Coordinates of C-alpha atoms and ligand atoms in Angstrom, one line a residue:
X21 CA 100.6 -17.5 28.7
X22 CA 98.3 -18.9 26.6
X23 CA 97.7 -17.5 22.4
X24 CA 94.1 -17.1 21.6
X25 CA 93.0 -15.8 18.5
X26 CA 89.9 -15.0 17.7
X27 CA 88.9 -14.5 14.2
X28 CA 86.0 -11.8 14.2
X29 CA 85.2 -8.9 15.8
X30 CA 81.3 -9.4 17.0
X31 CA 79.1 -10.1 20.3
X32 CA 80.2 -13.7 20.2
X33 CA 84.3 -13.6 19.4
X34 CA 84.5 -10.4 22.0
X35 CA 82.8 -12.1 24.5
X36 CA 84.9 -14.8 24.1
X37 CA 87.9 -12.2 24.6
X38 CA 86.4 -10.3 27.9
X39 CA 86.4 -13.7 29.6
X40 CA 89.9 -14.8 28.6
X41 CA 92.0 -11.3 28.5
X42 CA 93.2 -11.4 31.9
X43 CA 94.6 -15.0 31.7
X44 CA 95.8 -15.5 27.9
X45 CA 97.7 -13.5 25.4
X46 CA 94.2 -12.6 23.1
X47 CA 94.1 -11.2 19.5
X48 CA 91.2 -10.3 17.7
X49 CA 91.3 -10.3 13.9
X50 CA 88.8 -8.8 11.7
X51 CA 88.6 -7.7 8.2
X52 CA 86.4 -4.3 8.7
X53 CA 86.7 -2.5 11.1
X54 CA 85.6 -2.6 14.8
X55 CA 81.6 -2.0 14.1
X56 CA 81.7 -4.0 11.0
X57 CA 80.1 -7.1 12.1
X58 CA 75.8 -8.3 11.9
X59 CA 76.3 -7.3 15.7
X60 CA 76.3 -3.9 15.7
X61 CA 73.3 -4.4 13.6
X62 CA 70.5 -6.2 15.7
X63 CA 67.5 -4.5 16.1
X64 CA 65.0 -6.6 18.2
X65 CA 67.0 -7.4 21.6
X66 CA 68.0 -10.7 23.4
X67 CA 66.0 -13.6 24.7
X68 CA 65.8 -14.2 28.4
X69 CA 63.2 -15.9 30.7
X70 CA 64.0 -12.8 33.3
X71 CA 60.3 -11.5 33.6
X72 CA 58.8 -12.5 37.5
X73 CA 55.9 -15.5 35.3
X74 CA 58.2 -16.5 32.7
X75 CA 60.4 -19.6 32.8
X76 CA 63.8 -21.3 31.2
X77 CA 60.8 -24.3 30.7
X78 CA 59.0 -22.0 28.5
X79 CA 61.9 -20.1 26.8
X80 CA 63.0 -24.2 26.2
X81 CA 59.6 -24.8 24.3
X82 CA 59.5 -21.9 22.2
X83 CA 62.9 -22.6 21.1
X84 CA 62.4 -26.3 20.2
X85 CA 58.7 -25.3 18.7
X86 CA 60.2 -23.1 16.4
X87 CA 63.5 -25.0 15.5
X88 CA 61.2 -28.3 14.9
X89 CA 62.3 -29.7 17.5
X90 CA 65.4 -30.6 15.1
X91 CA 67.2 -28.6 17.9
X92 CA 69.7 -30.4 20.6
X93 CA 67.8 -30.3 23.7
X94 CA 71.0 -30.0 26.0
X95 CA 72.0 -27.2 23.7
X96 CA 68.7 -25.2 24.2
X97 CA 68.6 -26.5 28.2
X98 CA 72.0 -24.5 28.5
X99 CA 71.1 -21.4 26.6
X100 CA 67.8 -20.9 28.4
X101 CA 69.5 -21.3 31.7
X102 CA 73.3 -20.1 31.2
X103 CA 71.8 -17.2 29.1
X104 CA 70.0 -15.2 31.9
X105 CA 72.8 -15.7 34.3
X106 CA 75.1 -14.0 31.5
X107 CA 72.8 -11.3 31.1
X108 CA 72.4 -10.6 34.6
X109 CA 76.1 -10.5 35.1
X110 CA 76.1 -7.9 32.3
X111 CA 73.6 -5.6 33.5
X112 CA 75.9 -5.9 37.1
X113 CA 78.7 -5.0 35.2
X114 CA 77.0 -1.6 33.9
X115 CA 74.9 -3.0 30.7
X116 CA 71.7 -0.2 30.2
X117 CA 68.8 -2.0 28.8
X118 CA 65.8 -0.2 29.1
X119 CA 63.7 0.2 31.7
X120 CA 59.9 0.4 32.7
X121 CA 59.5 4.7 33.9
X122 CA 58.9 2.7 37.1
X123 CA 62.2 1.0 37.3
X124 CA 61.6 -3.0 36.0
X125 CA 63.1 -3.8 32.9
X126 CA 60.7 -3.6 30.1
X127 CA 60.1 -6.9 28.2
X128 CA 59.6 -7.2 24.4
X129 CA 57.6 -9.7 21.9
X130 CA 58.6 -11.3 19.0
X131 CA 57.0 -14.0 16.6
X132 CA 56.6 -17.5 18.4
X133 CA 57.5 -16.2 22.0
X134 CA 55.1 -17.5 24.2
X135 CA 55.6 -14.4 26.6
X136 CA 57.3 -11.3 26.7
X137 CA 60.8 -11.6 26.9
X138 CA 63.0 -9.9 25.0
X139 CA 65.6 -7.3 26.4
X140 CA 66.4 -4.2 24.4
X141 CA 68.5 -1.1 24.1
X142 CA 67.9 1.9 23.3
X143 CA 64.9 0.9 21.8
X144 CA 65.8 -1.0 18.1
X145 CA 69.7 -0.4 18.6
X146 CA 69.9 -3.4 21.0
X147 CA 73.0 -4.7 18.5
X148 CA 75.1 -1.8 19.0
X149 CA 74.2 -0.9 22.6
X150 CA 75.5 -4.4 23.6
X151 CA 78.4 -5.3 21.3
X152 CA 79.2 -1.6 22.2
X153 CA 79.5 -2.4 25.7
X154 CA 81.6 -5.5 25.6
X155 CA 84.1 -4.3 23.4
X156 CA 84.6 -1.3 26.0
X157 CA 85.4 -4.3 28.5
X158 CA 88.3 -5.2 26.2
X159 CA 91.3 -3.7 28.1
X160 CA 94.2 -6.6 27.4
X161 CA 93.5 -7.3 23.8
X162 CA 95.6 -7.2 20.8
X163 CA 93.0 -5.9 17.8
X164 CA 93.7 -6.2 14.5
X165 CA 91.2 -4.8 12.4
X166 CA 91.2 -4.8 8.3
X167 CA 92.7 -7.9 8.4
X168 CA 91.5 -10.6 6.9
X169 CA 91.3 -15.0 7.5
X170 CA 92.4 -16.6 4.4
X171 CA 92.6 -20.3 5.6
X172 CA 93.3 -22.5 9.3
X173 CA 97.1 -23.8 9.5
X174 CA 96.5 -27.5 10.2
X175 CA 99.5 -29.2 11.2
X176 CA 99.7 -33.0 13.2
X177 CA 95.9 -32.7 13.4
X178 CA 95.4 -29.7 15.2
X179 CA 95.0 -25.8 14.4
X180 CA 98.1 -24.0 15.0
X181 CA 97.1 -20.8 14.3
X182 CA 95.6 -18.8 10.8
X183 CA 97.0 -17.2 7.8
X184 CA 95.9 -13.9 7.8
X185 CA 96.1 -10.8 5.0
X186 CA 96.3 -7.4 5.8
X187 CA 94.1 -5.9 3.6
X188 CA 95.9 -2.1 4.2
X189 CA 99.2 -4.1 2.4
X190 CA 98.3 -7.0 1.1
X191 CA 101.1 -8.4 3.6
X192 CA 100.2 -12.2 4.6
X193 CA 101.1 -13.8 7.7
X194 CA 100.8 -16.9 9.6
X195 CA 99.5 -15.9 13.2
X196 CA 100.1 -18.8 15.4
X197 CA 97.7 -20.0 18.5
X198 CA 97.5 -22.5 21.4
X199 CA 93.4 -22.0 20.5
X200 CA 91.8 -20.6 17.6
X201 CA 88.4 -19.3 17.5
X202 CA 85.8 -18.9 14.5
X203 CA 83.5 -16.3 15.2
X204 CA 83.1 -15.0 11.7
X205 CA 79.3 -14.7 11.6
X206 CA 76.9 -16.3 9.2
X207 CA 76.7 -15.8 5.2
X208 CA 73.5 -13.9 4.5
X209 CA 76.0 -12.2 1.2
X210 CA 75.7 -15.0 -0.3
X211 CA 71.9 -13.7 -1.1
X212 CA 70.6 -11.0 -3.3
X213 CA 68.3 -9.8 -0.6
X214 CA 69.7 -9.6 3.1
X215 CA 69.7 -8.2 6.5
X216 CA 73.7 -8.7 6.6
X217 CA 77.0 -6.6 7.2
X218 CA 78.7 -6.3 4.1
X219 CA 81.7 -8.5 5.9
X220 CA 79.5 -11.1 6.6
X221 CA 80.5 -13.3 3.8
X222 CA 80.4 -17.4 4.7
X223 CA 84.4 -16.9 5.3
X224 CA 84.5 -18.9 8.4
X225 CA 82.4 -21.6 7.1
X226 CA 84.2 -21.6 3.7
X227 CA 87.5 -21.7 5.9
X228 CA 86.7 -24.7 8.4
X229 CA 85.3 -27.0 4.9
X230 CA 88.5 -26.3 3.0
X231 CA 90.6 -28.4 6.4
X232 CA 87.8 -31.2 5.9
X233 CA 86.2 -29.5 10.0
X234 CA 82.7 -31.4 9.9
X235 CA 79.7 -29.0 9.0
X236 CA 76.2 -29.3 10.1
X237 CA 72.5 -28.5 9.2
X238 CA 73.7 -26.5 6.1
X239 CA 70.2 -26.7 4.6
X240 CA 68.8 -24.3 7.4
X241 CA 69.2 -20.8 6.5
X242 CA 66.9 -18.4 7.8
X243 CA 64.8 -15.7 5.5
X244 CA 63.5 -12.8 7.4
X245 CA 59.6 -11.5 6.5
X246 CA 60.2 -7.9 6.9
X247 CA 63.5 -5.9 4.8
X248 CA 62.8 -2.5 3.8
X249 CA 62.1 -2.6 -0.4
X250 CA 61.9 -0.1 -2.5
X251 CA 62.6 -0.9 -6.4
X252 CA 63.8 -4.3 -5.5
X253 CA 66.7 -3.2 -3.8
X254 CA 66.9 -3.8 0.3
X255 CA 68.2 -1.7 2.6
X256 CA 68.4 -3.4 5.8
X257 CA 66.0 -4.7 8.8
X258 CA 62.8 -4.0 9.5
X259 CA 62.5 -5.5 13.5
X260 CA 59.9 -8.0 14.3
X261 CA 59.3 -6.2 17.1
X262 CA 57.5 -3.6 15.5
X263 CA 54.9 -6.6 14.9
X264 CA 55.5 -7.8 18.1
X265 CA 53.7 -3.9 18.9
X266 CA 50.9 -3.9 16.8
X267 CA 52.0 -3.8 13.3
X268 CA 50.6 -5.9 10.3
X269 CA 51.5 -7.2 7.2
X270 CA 48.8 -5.8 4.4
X271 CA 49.2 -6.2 0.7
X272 CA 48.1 -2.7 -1.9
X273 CA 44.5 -3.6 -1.2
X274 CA 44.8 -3.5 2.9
X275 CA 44.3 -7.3 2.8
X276 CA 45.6 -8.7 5.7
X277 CA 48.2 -11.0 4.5
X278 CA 48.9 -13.2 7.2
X279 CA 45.0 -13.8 8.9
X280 CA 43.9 -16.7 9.0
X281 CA 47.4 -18.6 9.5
X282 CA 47.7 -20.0 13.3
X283 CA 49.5 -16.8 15.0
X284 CA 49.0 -14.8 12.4
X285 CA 51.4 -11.7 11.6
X286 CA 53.8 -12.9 15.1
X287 CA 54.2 -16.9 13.2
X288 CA 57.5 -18.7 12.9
X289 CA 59.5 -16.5 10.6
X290 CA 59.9 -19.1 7.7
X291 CA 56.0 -19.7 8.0
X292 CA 55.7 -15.8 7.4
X293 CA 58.2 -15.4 5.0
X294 CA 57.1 -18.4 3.0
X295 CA 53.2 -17.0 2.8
X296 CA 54.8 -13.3 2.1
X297 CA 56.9 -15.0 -1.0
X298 CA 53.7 -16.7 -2.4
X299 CA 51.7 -13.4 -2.1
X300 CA 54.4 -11.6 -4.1
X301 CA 54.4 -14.3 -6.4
X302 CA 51.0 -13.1 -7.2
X303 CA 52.1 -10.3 -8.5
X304 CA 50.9 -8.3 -5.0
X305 CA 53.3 -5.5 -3.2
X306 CA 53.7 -5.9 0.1
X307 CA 53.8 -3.3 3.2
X308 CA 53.9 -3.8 7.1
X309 CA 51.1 -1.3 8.4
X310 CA 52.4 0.4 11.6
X311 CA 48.9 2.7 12.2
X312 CA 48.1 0.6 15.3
X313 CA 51.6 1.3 17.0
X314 CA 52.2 3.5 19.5
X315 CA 54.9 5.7 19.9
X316 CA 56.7 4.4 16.6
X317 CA 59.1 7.3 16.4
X318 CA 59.8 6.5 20.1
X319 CA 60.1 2.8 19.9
X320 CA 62.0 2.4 16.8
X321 CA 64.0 5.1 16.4
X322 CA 67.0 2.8 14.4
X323 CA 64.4 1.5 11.6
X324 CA 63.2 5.4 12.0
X325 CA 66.5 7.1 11.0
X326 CA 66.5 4.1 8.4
X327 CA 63.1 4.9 6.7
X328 CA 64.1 8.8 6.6
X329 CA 67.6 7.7 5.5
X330 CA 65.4 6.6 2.1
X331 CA 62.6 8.8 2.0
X332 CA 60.1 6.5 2.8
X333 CA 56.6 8.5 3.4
X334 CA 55.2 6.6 6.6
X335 CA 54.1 9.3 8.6
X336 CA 51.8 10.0 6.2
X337 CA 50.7 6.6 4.6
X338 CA 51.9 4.6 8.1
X339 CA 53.1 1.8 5.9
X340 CA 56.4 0.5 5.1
X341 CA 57.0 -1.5 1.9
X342 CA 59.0 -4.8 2.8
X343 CA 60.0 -8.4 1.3
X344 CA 61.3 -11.5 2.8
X345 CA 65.4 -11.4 2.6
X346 CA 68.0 -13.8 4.1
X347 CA 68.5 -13.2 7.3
X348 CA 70.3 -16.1 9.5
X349 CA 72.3 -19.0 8.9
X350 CA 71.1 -21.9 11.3
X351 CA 73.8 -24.7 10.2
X352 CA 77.7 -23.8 10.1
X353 CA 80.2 -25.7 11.8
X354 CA 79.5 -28.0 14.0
X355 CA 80.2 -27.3 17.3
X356 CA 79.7 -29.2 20.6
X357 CA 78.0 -27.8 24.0
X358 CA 81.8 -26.3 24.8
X359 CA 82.3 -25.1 21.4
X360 CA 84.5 -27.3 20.7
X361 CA 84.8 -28.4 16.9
X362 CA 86.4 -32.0 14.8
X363 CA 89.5 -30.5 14.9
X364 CA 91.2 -30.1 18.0
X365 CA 92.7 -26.5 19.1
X366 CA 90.1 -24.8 17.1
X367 CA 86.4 -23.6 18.8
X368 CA 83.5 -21.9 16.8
X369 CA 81.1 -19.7 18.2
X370 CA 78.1 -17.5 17.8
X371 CA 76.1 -17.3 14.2
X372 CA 79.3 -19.3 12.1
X373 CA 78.9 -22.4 14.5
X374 CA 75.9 -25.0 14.4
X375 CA 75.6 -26.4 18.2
X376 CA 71.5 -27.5 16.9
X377 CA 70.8 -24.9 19.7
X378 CA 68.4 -23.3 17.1
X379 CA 67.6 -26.2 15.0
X380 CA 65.9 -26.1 11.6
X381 CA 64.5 -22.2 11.9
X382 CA 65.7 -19.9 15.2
X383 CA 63.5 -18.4 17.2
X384 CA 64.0 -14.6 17.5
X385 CA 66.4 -13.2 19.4
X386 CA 68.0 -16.0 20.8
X387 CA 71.0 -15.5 18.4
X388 CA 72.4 -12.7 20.7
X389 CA 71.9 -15.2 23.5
X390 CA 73.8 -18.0 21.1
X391 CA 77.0 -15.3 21.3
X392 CA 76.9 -14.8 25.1
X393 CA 76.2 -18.6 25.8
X394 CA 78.3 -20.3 23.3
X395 CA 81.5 -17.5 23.6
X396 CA 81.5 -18.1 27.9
X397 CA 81.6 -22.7 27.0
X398 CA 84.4 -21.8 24.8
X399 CA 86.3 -19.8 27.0
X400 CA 86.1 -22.3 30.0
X401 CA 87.0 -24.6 27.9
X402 CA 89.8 -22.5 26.5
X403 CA 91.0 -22.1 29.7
X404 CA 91.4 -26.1 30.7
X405 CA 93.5 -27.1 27.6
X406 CA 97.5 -27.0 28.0
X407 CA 99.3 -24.4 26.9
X408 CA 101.4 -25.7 24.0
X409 CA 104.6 -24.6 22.7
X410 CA 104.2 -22.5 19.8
X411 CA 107.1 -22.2 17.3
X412 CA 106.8 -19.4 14.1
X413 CA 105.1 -21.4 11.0
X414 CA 105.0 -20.4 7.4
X415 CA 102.4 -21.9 4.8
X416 CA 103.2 -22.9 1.1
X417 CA 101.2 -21.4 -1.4
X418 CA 100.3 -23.6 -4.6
X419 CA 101.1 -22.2 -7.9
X420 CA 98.4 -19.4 -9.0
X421 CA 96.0 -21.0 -12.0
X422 CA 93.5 -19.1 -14.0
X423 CA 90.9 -18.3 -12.0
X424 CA 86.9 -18.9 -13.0
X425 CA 84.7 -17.3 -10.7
X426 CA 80.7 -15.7 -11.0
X427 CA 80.6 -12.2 -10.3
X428 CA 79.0 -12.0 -7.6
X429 CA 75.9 -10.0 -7.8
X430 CA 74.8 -13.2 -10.5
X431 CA 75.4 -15.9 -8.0
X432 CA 73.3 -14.0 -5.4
X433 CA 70.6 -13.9 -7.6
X434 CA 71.3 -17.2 -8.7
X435 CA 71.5 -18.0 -5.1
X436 CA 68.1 -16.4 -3.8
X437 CA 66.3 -18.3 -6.6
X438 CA 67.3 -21.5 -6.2
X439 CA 68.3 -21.8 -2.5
X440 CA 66.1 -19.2 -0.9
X441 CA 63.0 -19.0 0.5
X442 CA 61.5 -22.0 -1.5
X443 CA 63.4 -24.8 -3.4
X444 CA 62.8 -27.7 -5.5
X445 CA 64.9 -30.7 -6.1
X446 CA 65.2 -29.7 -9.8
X447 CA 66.4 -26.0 -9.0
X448 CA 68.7 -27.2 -6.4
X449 CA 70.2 -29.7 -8.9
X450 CA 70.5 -27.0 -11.6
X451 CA 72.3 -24.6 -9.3
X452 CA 75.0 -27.2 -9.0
X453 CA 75.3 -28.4 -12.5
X454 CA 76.0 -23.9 -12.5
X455 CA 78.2 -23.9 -10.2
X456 CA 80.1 -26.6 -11.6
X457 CA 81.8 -24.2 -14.6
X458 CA 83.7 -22.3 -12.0
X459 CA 86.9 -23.6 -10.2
X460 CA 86.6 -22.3 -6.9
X461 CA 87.1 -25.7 -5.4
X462 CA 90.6 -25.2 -7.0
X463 CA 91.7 -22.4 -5.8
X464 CA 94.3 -21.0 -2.6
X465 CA 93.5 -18.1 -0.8
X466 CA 96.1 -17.0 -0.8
X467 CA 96.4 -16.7 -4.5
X468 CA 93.1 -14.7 -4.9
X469 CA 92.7 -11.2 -4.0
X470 CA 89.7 -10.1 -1.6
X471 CA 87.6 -9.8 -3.6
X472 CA 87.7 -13.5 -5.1
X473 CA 88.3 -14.6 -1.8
X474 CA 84.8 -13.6 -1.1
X475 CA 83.6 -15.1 -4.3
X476 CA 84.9 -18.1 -4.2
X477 CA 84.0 -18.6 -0.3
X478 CA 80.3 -18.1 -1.2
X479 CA 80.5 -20.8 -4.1
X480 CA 81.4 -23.0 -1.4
X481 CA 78.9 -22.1 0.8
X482 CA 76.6 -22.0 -1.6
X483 CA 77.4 -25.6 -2.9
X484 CA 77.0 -27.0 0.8
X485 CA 74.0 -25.7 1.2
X486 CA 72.8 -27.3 -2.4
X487 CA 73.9 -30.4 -1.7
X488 CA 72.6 -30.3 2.2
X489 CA 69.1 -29.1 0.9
X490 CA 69.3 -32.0 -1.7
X491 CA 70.1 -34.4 1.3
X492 CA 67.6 -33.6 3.8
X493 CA 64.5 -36.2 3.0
X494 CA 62.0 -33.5 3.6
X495 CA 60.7 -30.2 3.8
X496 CA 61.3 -29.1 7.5
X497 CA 61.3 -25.0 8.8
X498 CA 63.3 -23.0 7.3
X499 CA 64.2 -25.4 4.5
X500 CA 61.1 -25.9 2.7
X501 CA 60.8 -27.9 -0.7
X502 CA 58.3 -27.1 -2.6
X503 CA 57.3 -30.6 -4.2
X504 CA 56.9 -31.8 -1.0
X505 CA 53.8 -29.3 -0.5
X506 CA 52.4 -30.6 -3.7
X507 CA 52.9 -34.2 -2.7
X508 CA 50.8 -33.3 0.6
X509 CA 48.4 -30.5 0.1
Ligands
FAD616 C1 70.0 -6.6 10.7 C2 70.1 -7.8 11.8 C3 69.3 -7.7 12.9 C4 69.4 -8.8 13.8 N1 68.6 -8.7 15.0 C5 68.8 -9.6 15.9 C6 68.1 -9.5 17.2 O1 67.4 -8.5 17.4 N2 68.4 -10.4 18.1 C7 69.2 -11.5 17.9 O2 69.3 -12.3 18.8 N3 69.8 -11.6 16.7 C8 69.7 -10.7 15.7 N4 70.3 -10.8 14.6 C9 71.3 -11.9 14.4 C10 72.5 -11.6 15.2 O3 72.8 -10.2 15.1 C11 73.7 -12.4 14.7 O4 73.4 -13.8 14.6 C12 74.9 -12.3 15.7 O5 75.1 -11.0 16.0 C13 76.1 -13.0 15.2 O6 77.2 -12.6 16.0 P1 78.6 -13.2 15.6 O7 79.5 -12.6 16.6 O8 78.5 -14.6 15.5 O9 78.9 -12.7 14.1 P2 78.9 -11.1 13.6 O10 78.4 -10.2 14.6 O11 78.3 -11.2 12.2 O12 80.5 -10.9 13.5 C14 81.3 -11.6 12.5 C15 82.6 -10.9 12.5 O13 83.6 -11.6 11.7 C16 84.2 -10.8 10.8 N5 84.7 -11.6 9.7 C17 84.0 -12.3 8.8 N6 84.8 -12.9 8.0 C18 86.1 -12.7 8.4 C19 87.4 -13.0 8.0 N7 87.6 -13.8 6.9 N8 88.5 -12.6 8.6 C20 88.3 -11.7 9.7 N9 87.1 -11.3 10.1 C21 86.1 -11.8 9.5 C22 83.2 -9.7 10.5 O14 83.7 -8.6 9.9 C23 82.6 -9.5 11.9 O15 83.4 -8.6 12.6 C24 70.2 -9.8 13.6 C25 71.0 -9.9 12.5 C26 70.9 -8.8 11.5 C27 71.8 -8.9 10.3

């Protein structure tokens, strides 16, 4: 039989495990536990062109529109058409998304959809209803859970399998594999202000650059409008659906921030995060007003139990206070239509991998879609290779050396000034001449303790993305340049 391993615990890398448990030997590894992952966390829903008047055509455009058309076109052809065939197989197979009084599904909106099409559960809990259910398919898989990637065993030009740390023990092990399969998520940590799990820390990105596995569209990170703030700290999402129902973004004086701008408050998300950042710059707060949505309580109750969680008074003033955070990392590592990456026996999936479905700013909701679609291409393809024969493998670890490494709370602020929401070719080239006074390019894993690890993972990351940002020869969605502006308003 087979080895699969599957590094992450999320929608996309146990997706990949319900389709290959009954044929392959499949472990999952994760360093948090089960409902650790940005998952469990979505709020919005999933994308699918299942309304009777919608189309895959028009769930293609808006996808492209919104991505710049910077997106692979075969890549957005199979997720607009794959995708609702996944999701109908789900809701077959028991999946509750909810429903009209009447019986139809009921059909969200969210910024740049030309129609409403996005599927939810249990209101804003869509994340956890779904991830939920397909872990409870998992019936012939090995977890392990608080265990933790610390670099891809590369040997004759393949990956052989991943040494792993149990965090519990500190015990390190190579786990071997006919396939290996990234699905460690994106790197929104790497940022002062984010949407993210507190495990979703670049590892998997970090890992696949260290072997020399080609990366793509690194310059692309996506910055959500709408985090809860209060005294400049986040605490978590606030969904774009509640705009998608009514709600608007006002600044202290009730001016309506985003009038005026084509689409107004539903815009691409880097178009409303970018006009949000320049209002604050101003020196003006900023709120979403939710008087003109019905049934808030109802709709939302996850950003509900949220806003109590922190005491925030919108029953009485109906506003929230927000600011733009990172949200979504577009590039990763690049990853073909099967998921298949440069190195051979390794595949990447969901939010860690770039297949350019996205291009240079996703549309909402289609990330979800990204683990369904991209998890089911790897597994078919998982399921063609040979099986190989596997033999037990040990790693040699390099002598420790001092190590030199930001904390991290200053390279996420360092981070969200430089590389976030707007950038110039100065900043971008100070960050690096910053970063440069820290060896984390020196460093083994397995040397550093998790903590480091994490540290010196989001260096790297945050180094590609510098040196991505610096590459690209314009401004273009999410990665927007500030000079540029000047040089055309
Ligand atoms: C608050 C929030 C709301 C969102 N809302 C929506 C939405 O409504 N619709 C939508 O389409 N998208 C949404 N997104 C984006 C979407 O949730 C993610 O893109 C998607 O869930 C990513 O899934 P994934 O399986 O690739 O990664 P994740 O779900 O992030 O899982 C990554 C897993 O890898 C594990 N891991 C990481 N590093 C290691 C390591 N070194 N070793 C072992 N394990 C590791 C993590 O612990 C985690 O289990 C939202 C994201 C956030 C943060």
């Amino acid at each position: 039989m087979k080895k699969v391993l599957i590094i992450g615990g999320g929608l996309a890398g146990c997706f990949v495990a319900t389709r290959l448990q009954d044929t392959c030997a499949v472990t999952i590894v994760t360093k948090g536990d089960r409902r650790e992952s940005n998952s469990m966390l979505a709020q919005g829903g999933i994308a699918a062109s299942l309304d009777p008047g919608d189309s895959p055509q028009s769930h293609e455009e808006d996808t492209m529109k919104a991505g710049v058309y910077h997106n692979d076109e075969a890549a957005v052809k199979q997720l607009v058409t794959l995708g609702p065939k996944l999701i109908k197989a789900l809701i077959a197979a028991g999946m509750t998304f909810d429903r009209h009084p009447d019986g139809p599904l009921s059909f969200g909106l969210e910024g740049a959809h030309s129609h409403h099409r996005i599927l939810h559960a249990n209101g804003d809990q869509t994340g956890e209803a779904l991830t939920s259910f397909v872990q409870q398919q998992l019936h012939h898989v090995i977890w392990q859970t608080q265990v933790e990637a610390l670099q891809l065993v590369v040997q004759n030009g393949a990956c052989q399998g991943v040494l792993v740390r149990h965090l519990a023990t500190g015990k390190q092990e190579v786990l071997v594999a006919d396939a290996v399969v990234l699905a460690t998520g994106g790197l929104g940590n790497l940022f002062d202000f984010t949407t993210n799990d507190r495990t979703v820390t670049g590892d998997g990105i970090a890992l696949a650059a260290r072997e020399g596995v080609k990366l793509t569209d690194m310059a692309f990170v996506q910055f959500h409008p709408t985090l809860l703030s209060i005294d400049h700290h986040c605490y978590g999402l606030i969904t774009e659906a509640i705009r998608g129902a009514g709600a608007i973004l006002v600044d202290e004086n009730d001016t309506k921030i985003m009038a005026g701008v084509p689409c107004a408050d539903l815009a691409p998300r880097d178009v409303v995060a970018r006009h949000l950042t320049a209002w604050q710059a101003q020196g003006h707060q900023l709120f979403l007003d939710i008087s003109k949505v019905a049934n808030f309580e109802q709709h939302f109750p996850g950003v509900t139990a949220n806003l109590d969680k922190h005491h925030v008074p919108f029953r009485q003033t109906s506003r929230i206070p927000i600011q733009p955070g990172a949200h979504f990392m577009m590039g990763g590592v690049a990853a073909d239509l099967n998921a298949g990456t440069s190195l051979p026996r390794l595949w990447a999936v969901g939010e860690v991998a770039c297949n350019r479905v996205h291009g240079a700013n996703r549309l909402a909701s289609n990330s979800l879609l990204d683990c369904l679609v991209s998890g089911q291409k790897a597994a078919d393809s998982i399921q063609q290779m040979p099986e190989q024969a596997l033999s037990p493998m040990t790693v040699t670890t390099p002598p420790a050396r001092p190590i030199h490494l930001p904390a991290l709370a200053a390279l996420q602020k360092r981070a969200w000034a430089d590389l976030g929401v707007e950038r110039t070719r100065p900043q971008l080239q100070a960050f690096l001449r910053w970063l440069q006074q820290f060896n984390y390019a020196q460093l083994a894993a397995a040397n550093l303790s998790a903590d480091e690890l994490t540290r010196a993972n989001l260096c790297l990351c945050s180094q590609l993305i510098a040196q991505a940002a610096l590459a690209e020869p314009k401004s273009l969605g999410a990665h927007y340049m500030k000079e540029d502006a000047h040089a055309t308003d």
